Coordinates of C-alpha atoms in Angstrom, one line a residue:
X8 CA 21.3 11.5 6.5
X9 CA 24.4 12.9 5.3
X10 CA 23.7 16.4 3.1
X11 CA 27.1 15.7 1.0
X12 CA 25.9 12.7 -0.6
X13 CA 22.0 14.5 -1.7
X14 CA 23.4 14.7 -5.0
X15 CA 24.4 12.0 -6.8
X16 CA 28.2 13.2 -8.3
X17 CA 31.1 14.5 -6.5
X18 CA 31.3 18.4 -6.8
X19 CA 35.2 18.0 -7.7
X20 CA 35.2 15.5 -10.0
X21 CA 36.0 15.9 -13.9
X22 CA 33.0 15.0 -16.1
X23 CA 34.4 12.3 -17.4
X24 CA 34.6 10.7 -14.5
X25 CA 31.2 11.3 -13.3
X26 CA 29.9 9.6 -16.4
X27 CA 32.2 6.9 -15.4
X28 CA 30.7 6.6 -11.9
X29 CA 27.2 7.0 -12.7
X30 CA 27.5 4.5 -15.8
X31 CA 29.0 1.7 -12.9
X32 CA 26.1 2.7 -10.6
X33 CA 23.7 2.3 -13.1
X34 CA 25.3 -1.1 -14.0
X35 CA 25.6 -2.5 -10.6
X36 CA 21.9 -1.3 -10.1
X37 CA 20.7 -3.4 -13.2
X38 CA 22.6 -6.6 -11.9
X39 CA 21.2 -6.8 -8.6
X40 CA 17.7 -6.4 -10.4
X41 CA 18.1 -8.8 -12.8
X42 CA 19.8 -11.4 -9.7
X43 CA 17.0 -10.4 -7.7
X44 CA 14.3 -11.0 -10.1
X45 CA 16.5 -15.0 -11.6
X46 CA 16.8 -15.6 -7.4
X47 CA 13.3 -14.4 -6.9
X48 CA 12.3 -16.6 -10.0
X49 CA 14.2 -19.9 -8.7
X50 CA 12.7 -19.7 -5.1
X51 CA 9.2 -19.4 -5.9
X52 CA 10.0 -22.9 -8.7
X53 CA 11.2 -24.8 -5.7
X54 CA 8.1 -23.3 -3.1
X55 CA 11.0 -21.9 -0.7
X56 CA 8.8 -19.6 0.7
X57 CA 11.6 -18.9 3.7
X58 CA 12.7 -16.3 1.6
X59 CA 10.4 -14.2 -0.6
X60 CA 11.2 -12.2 -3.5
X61 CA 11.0 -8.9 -1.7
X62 CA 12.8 -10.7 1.5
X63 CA 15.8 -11.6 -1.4
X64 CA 15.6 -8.5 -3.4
X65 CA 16.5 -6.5 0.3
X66 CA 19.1 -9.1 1.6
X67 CA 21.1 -8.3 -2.0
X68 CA 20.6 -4.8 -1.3
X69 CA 22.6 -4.9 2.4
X70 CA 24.7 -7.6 1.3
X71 CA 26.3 -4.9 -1.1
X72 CA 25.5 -1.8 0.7
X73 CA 27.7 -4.0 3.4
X74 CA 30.5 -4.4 0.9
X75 CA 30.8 -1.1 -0.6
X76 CA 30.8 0.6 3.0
X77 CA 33.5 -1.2 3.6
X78 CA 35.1 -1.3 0.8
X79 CA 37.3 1.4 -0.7
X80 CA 34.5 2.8 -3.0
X81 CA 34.8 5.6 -4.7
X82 CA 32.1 8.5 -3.4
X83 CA 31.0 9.7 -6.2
X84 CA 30.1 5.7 -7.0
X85 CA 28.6 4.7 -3.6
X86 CA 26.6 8.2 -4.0
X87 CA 23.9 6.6 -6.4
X88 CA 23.0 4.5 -3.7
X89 CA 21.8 6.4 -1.1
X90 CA 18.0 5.7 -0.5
X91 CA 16.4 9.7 -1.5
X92 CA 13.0 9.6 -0.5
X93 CA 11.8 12.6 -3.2
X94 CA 12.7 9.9 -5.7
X95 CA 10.9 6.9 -4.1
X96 CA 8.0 9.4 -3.4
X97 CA 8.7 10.8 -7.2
X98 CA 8.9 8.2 -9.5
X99 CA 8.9 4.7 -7.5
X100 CA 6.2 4.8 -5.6
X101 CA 3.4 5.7 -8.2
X102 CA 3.2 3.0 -10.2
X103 CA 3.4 0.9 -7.4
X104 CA 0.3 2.2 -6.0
X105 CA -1.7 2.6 -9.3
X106 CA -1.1 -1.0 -10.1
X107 CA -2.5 -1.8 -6.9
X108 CA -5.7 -0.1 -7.7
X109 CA -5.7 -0.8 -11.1
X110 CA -5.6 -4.3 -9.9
X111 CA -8.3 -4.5 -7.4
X112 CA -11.3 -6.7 -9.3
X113 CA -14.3 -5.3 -8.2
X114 CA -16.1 -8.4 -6.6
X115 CA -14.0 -9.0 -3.4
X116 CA -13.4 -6.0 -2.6
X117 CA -16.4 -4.0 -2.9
X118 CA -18.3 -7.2 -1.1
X119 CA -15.9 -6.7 1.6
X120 CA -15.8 -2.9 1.3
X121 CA -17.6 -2.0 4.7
X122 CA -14.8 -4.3 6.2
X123 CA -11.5 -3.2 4.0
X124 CA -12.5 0.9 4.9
X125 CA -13.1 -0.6 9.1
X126 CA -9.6 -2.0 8.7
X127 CA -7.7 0.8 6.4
X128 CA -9.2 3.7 7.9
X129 CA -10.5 3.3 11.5
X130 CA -8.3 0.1 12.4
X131 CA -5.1 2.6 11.0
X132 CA -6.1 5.4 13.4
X133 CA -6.6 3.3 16.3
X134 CA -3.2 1.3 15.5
X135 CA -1.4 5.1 14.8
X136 CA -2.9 6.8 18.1
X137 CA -2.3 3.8 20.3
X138 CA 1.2 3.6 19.2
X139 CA 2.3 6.9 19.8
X140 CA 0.4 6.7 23.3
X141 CA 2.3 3.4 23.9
X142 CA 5.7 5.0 22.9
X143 CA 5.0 8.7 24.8
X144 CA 3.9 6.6 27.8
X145 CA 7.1 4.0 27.5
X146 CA 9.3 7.7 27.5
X147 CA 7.3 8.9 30.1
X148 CA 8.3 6.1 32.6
X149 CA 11.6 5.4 31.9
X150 CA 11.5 2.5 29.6
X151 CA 12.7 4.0 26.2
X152 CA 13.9 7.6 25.0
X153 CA 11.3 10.3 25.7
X154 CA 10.1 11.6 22.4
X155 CA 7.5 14.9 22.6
X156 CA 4.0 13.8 22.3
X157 CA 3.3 15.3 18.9
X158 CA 6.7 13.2 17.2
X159 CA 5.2 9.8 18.9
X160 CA 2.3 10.6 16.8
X161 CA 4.3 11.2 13.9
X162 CA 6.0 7.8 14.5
X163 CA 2.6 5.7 15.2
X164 CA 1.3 7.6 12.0
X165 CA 4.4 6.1 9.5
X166 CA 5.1 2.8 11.1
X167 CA 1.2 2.1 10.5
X168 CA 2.1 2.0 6.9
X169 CA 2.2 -1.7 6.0
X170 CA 3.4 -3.2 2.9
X171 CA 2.4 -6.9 2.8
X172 CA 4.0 -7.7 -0.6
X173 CA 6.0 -10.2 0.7
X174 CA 2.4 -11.8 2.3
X175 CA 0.3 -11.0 -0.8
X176 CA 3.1 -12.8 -3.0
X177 CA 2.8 -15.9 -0.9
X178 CA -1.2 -15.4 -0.9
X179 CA -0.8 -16.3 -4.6
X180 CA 1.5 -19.1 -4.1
X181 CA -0.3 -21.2 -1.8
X182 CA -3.8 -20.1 -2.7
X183 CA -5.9 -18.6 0.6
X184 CA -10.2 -17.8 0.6
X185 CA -10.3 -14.9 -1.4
X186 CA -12.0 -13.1 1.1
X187 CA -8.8 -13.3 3.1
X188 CA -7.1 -11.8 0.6
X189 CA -9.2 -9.3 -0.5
X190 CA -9.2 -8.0 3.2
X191 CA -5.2 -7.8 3.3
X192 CA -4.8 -6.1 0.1
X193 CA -7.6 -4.1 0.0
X194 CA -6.6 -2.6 3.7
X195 CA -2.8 -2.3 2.3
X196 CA -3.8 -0.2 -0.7
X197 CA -6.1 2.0 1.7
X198 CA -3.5 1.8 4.5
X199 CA -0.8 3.9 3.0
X200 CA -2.7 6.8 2.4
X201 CA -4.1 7.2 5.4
X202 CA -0.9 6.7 7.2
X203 CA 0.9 9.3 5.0
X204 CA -2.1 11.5 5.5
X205 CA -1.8 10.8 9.6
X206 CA 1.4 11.6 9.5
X207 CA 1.3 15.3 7.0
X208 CA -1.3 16.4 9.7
X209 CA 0.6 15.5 12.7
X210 CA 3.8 17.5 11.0
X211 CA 1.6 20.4 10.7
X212 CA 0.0 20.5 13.9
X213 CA 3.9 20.3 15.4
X214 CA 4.5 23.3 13.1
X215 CA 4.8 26.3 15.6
X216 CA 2.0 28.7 13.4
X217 CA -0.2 25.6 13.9
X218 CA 0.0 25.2 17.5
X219 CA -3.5 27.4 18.1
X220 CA -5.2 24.7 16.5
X221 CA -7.7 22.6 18.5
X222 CA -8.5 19.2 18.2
X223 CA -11.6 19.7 15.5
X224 CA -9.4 21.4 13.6
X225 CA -6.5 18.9 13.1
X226 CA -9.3 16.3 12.2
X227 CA -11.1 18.8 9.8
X228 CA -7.8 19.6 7.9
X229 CA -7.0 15.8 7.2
X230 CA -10.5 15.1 6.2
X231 CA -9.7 17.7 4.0
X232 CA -6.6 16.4 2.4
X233 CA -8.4 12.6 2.4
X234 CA -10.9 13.8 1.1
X235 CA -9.4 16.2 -1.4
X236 CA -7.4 14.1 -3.1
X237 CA -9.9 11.2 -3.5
X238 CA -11.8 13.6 -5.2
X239 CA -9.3 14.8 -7.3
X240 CA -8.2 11.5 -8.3
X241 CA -11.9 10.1 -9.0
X242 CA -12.5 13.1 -11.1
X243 CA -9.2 12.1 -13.0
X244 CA -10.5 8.8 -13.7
X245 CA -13.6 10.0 -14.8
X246 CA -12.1 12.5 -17.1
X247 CA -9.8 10.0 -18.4
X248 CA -13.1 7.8 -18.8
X249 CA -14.8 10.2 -20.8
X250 CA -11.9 11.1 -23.1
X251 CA -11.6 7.4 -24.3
X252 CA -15.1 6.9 -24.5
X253 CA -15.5 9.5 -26.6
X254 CA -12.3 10.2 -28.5
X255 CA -12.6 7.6 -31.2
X256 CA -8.8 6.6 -30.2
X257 CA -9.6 2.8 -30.4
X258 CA -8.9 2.9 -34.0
X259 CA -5.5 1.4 -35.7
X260 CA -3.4 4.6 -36.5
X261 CA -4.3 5.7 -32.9
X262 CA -3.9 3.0 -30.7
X263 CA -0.6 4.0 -29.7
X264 CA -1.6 7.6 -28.7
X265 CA -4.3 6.2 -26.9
X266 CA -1.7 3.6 -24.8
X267 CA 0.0 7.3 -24.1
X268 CA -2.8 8.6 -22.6
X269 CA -3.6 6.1 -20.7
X270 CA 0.0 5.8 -19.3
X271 CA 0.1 9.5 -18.7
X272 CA -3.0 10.1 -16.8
X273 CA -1.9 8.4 -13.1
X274 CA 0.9 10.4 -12.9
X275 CA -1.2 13.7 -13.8
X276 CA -3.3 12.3 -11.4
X277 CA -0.7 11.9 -8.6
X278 CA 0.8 15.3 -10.1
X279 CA -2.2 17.4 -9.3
X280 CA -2.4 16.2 -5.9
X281 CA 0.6 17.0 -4.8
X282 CA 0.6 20.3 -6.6
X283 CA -2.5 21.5 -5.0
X284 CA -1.2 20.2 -1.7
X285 CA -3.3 17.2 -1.1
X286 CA -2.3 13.5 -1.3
X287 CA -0.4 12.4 -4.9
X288 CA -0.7 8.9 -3.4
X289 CA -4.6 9.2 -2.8
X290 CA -4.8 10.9 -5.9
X291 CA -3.3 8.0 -7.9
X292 CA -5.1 5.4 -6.2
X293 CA -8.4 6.5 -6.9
X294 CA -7.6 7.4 -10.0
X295 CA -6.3 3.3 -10.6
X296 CA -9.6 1.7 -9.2
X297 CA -11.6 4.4 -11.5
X298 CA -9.8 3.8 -14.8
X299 CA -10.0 -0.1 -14.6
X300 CA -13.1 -0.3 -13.5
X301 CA -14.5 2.7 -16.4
X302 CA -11.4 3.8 -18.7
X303 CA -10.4 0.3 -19.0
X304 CA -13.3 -1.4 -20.9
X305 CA -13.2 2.3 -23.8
X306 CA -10.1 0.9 -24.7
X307 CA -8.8 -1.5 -27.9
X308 CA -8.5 -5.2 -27.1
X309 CA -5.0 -4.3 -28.2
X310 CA -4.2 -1.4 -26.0
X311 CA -6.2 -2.9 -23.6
X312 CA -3.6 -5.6 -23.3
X313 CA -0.3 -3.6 -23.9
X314 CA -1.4 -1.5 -20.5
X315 CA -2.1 -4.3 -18.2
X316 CA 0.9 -5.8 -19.3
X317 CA 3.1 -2.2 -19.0
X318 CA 1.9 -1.3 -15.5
X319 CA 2.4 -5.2 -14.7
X320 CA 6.3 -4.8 -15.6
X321 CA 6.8 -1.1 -14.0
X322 CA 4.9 -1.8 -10.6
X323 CA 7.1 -5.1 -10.7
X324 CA 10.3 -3.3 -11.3
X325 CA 9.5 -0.7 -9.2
X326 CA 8.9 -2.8 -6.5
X327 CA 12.2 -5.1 -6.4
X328 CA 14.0 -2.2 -7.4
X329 CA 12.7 -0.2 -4.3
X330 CA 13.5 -3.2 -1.8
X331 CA 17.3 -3.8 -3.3
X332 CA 17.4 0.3 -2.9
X333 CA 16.2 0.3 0.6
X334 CA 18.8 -2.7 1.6
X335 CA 21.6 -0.7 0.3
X336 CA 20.5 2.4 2.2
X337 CA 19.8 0.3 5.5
X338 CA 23.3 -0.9 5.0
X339 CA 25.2 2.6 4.1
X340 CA 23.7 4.6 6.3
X341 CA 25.0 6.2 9.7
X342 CA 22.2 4.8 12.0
X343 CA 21.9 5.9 15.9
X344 CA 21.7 2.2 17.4
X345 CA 22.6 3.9 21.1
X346 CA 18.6 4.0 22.1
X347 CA 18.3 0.3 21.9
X348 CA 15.7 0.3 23.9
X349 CA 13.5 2.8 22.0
X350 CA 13.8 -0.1 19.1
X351 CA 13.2 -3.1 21.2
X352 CA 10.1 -1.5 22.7
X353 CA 8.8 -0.1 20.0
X354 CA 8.4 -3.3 18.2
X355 CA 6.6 -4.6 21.4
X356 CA 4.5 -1.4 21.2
X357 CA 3.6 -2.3 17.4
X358 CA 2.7 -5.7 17.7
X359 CA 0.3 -4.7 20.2
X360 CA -1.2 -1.6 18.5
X361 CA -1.8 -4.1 15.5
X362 CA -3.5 -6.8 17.5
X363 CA -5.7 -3.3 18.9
X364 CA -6.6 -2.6 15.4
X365 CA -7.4 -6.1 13.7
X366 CA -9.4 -7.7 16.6
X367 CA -11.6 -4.4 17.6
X368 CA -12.5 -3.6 14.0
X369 CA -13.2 -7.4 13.3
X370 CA -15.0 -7.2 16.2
X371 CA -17.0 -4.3 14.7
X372 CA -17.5 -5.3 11.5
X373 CA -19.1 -9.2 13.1
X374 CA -20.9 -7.6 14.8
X375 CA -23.2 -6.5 11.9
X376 CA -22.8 -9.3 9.9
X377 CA -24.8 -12.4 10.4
X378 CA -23.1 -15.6 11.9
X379 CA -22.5 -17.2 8.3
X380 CA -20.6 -14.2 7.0
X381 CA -18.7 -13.3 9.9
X382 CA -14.8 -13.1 9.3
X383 CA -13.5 -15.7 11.1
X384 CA -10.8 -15.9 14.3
X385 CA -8.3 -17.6 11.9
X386 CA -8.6 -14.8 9.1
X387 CA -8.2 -12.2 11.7
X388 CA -4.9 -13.7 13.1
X389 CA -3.5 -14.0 9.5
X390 CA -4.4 -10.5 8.9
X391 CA -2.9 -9.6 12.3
X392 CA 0.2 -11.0 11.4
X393 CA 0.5 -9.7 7.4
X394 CA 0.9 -6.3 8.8
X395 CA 4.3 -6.0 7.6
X396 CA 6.1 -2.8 7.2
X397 CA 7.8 -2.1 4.0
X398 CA 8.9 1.0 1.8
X399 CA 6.4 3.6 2.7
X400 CA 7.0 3.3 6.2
X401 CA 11.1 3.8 5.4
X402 CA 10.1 6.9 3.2
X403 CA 8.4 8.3 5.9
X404 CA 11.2 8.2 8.1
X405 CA 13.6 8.7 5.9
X406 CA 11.9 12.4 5.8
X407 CA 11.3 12.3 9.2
X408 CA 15.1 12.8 9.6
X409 CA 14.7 16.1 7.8
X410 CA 11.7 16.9 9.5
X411 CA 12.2 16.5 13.2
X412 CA 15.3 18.5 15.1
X413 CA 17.9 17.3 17.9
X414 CA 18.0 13.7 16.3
X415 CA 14.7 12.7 16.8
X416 CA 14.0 12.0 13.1
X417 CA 17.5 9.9 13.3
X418 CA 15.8 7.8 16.6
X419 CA 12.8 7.0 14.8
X420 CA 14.8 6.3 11.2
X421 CA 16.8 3.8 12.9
X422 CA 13.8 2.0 14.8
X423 CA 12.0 2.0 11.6
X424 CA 14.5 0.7 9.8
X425 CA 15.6 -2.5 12.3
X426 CA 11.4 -3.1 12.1
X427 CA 11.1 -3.0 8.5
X428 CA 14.2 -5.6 8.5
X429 CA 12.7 -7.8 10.6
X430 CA 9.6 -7.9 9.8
X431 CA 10.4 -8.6 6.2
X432 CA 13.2 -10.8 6.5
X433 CA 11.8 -13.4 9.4
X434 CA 8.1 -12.4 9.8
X435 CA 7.7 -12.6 5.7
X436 CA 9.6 -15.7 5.5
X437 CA 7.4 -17.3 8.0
X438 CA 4.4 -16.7 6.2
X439 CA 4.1 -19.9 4.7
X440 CA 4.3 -21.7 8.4
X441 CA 1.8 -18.9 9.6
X442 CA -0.8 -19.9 6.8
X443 CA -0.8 -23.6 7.4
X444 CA -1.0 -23.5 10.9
X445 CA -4.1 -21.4 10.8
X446 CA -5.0 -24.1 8.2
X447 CA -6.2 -20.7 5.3
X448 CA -4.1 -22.7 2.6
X449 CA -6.0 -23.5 0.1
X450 CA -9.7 -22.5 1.1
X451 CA -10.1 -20.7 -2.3
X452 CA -7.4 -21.5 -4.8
X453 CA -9.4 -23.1 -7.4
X454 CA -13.4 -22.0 -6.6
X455 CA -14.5 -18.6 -7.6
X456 CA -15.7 -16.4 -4.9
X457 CA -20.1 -16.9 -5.4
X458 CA -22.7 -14.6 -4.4
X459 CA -23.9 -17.4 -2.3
X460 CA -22.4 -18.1 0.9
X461 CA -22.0 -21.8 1.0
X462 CA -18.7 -21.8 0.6
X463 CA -16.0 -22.9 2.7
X464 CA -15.4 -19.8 5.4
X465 CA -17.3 -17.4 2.4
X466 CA -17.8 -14.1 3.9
X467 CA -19.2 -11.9 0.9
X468 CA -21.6 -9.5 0.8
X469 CA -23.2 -9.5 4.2
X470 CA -26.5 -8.9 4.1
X471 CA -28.8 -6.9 7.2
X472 CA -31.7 -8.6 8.6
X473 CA -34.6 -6.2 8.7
X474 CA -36.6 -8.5 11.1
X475 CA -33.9 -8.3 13.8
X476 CA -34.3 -5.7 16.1
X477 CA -31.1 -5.5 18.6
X478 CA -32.0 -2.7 20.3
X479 CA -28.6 -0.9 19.9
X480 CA -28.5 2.3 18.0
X481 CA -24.6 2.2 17.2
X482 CA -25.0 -1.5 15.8
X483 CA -27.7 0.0 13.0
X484 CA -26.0 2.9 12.4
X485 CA -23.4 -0.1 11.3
X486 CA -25.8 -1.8 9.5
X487 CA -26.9 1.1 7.3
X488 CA -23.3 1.8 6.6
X489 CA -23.4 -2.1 5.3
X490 CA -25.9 -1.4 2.7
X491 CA -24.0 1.2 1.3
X492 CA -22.3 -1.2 -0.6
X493 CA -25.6 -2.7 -2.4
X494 CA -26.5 0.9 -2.9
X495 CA -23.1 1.4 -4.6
X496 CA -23.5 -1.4 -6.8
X497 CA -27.0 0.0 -8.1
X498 CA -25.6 3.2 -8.9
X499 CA -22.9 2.0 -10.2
X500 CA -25.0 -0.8 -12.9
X501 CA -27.9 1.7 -13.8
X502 CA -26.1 5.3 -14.2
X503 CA -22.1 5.3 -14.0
X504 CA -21.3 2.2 -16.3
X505 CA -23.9 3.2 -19.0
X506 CA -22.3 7.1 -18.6
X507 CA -18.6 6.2 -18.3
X508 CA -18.4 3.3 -20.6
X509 CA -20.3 1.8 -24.1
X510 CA -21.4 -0.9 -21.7
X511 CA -24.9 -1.2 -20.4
X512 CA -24.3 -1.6 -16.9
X513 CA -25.8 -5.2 -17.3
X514 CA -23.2 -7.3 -18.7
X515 CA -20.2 -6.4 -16.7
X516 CA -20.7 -6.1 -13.0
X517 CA -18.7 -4.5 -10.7
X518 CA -18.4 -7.8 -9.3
X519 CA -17.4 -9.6 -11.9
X520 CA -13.7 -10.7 -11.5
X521 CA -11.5 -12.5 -9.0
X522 CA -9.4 -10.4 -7.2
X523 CA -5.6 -12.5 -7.8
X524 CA -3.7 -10.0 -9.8
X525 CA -2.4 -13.6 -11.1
X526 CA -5.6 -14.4 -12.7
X527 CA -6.8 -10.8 -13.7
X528 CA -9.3 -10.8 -16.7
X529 CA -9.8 -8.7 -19.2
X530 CA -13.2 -8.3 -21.2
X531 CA -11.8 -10.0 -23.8
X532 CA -11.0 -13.0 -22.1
X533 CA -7.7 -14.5 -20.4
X534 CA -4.4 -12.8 -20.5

């Protein structure tokens, strides 16, 4: 990345015409947002699911990155183009990621939990470690460009990062077993902050001051940052719970300060993380499944809908915005293409260290489960194949350029950057193909997920035979971690809901909601 173009006017021009070049940067911006989203809007009218919203919103992006790099555009124009990863990190990316916790109903996902933390957290590792072991050992013999051990870490760590929006979106569309889905957005919202965390501790075990560190050390400082900043952004959410429940803001001259607070609290969340050097990203997360699930219900029925609807529009915005941005970037940027082979393999490398983590954890997780909650084959390949990467796993890169000497960080931009391409382009506009030839379209469109499990491929809330004795220490250590879940939900009806909330823990279940953002309910009823 080219340090002249880090700000986002020309040092010699006249003010004048700065304000002139940022006001046509801003405009051009605006227009491909408002084509992506009337494109994005057309598609989905005619079911073309060949090209998603997110697939489109990126193609505009290098289509005009394409023309203004060869084009005779002025710098100080083509500068408010450049992809800056402080401001995707800043300001894009936190809405993005507190809308997807703010959106995650309780009942799928905490009836999957035990499975969604398998996949998001162990399933990541594996996928991280064994592609940096596949890359180092593809350097080692000649295959690709040699990368040190620790950087092919570093790389396994950020292209683990997946961003299925484009999957997700299509999810919704066709309408797949909500168990389905619940597993691939409950492992993407848990995926990226474990892959940024992966990849902080790997930089700072490469750090030279670092390098006296042994092995339980590196694992003890990312526990710490994990599990720092999911602390700090529970506690958030439990402030923010408080405050609302106690404030007396629901009344008419205040609803709009209350809408304020509510607005500002993610990003004090994310804020605070990233000020005491933790995770803003696991900060805000937390903090999103906390305040819907206890901040949410202390508000008005008015100001309850105005910030559903606001984070609705910001995450949306953010989101298109952030794919037309990276497409521009992709396009304008000075790539190094000469290590072909470092790309090509390392997409091989991927696909396997994906197929690694989905079938060992499913494996894991079926194997506690009894045969009429097990997740089945076809799930598993579906959410093989949704691993896309996206955004977070450019950003990452993207700082990896700045973070890694003698070009390395330039090598793994430029792999990331031809995955992220095509997996979004041709893997999420084959999505639709993928999900009726594993026949999941339509298993749970129109019926509710049940507590029962007579449902077609239901998978909720597995339960642990007590009268089955298998003999295997490691499989009931899995089976007490299932029950955690139950034991969650206990707490959760009998002393945080009466605490956090004016509910009484009886009328409003954690599992209470379906888990489509597209049919998210409020207490008050539809929106």
């Amino acid at each position: 990345m080219e340090e002249e173009v880090i700000s986002p006017v020309s040092q010699g021009a006249s003010p004048a015409k700065e304000q002139q070049a940022a006001g046509l940067g801003i405009l051009l911006q605006i227009m491909m947002l408002v084509l992506s989203f009337v494109l994005g809007r057309v598609l989905r009218r005619h079911k073309f699911y060949y090209l998603p919203e997110a697939s489109a919103s990126l193609l505009i992006g290098l289509i005009v990155g394409g023309l203004a790099n060869i084009s005779d555009t002025e710098t100080s124009i083509r500068a408010w183009f450049n992809f800056h990863e402080e401001f995707f990190l800043l300001f894009l990316l936190p809405p993005i990621i507190f809308q997807s916790g703010f959106s995650l109903s309780p009942k799928p996902f905490f009836s999957n939990f035990g499975a969604i933390v398998t996949f998001a957290i162990f399933g990541t590792f594996v996928a991280s470690i064994a592609t940096g072991v596949l890359v180092y050992l593809g350097g080692a013999i000649f295959l690709m460009y040699k990368l040190p051990f620790v950087e092919c870490l570093m790389f396994g760590a950020l292209i683990s990062a997946t961003d299925p929006v484009t999957v997700l979106s299509i999810f919704q569309e066709l309408g797949t077993d909500m168990n389905l889905y619940a597993l691939v957005f409950g492992e993407s919202v848990l995926n990226d902050a474990m892959a940024i965390s992966l990849y902080r501790t790997m930089l700072l075990v490469r750090d030279p001051s670092s390098s006296n560190q042994n092995f339980f050390m590196v694992i003890f400082r990312f526990l710490e940052t994990f599990i720092g900043s999911m602390t700090t952004g529970v506690g958030v959410g439990f402030t923010s719970a408080l405050l609302f429940k106690y404030a007396g803001l629901d009344i008419d001259n205040l609803q709009n300060l209350e809408c304020c607070l509510f607005v500002l609290f993610p990003y004090f969340s994310y804020m605070l993380g990233e000020g005491l050097g933790l995770s803003g990203i696991v900060s805000i997360l937390f903090t999103g499944i906390v305040m819907k699930r206890y901040s949410y219900s202390n508000l008005s029925e008015s100001s309850q809908r105005f910030v559903s609807a606001f984070y609705h529009l910001i995450s949306s915005l953010a989101e298109t915005f952030t794919f037309i941005y990276m497409g521009i970037d992709i396009a304008m940027e000075n790539h190094s293409w000469s290590h072909a082979g470092f790309i090509f393999f390392s997409i091989i490398f991927i696909v396997v260290a994906r197929a690694a983590n989905v079938f060992s954890c499913g494996y894991l997780v079926n194997m506690v489960r009894p045969p009429h909650t097990q997740i089945p084959p076809k799930h598993l390949k579906a959410l093989w194949y949704s691993g896309l990467r996206g955004a977070m796993a450019f950003a990452l890169a993207l700082q990896s350029v700045h973070d890694l000497p003698d070009g390395h960080g330039k090598i793994i931009f430029s792999a990331t950057t031809a995955i992220v391409v095509l997996n979004v382009l041709l893997i999420g506009g084959s999505t639709g193909t993928m999900l009726e030839a594993l026949k999941v379209v339509g298993d749970g469109r129109e019926s509710p997920v049940s507590e029962n499990h007579d449902g077609h491929n239901g998978y909720l809330a597995p339960y642990t035979d007590e009268n089955t004795s298998t003999g295997n220490r490691f499989k009931m250590k899995l089976k007490e971690f299932q029950k955690s879940t139950t034991s969650f939900s206990a707490l959760d009806r009998n002393y945080l809901t009466p605490f956090f909330t004016s509910q009484n823990g009886d009328d409003d279940s954690p599992f209470a909601d379906n888990l489509m953002p597209s049919s998210r309910r409020g207490p008050h009823g539809s929106r």
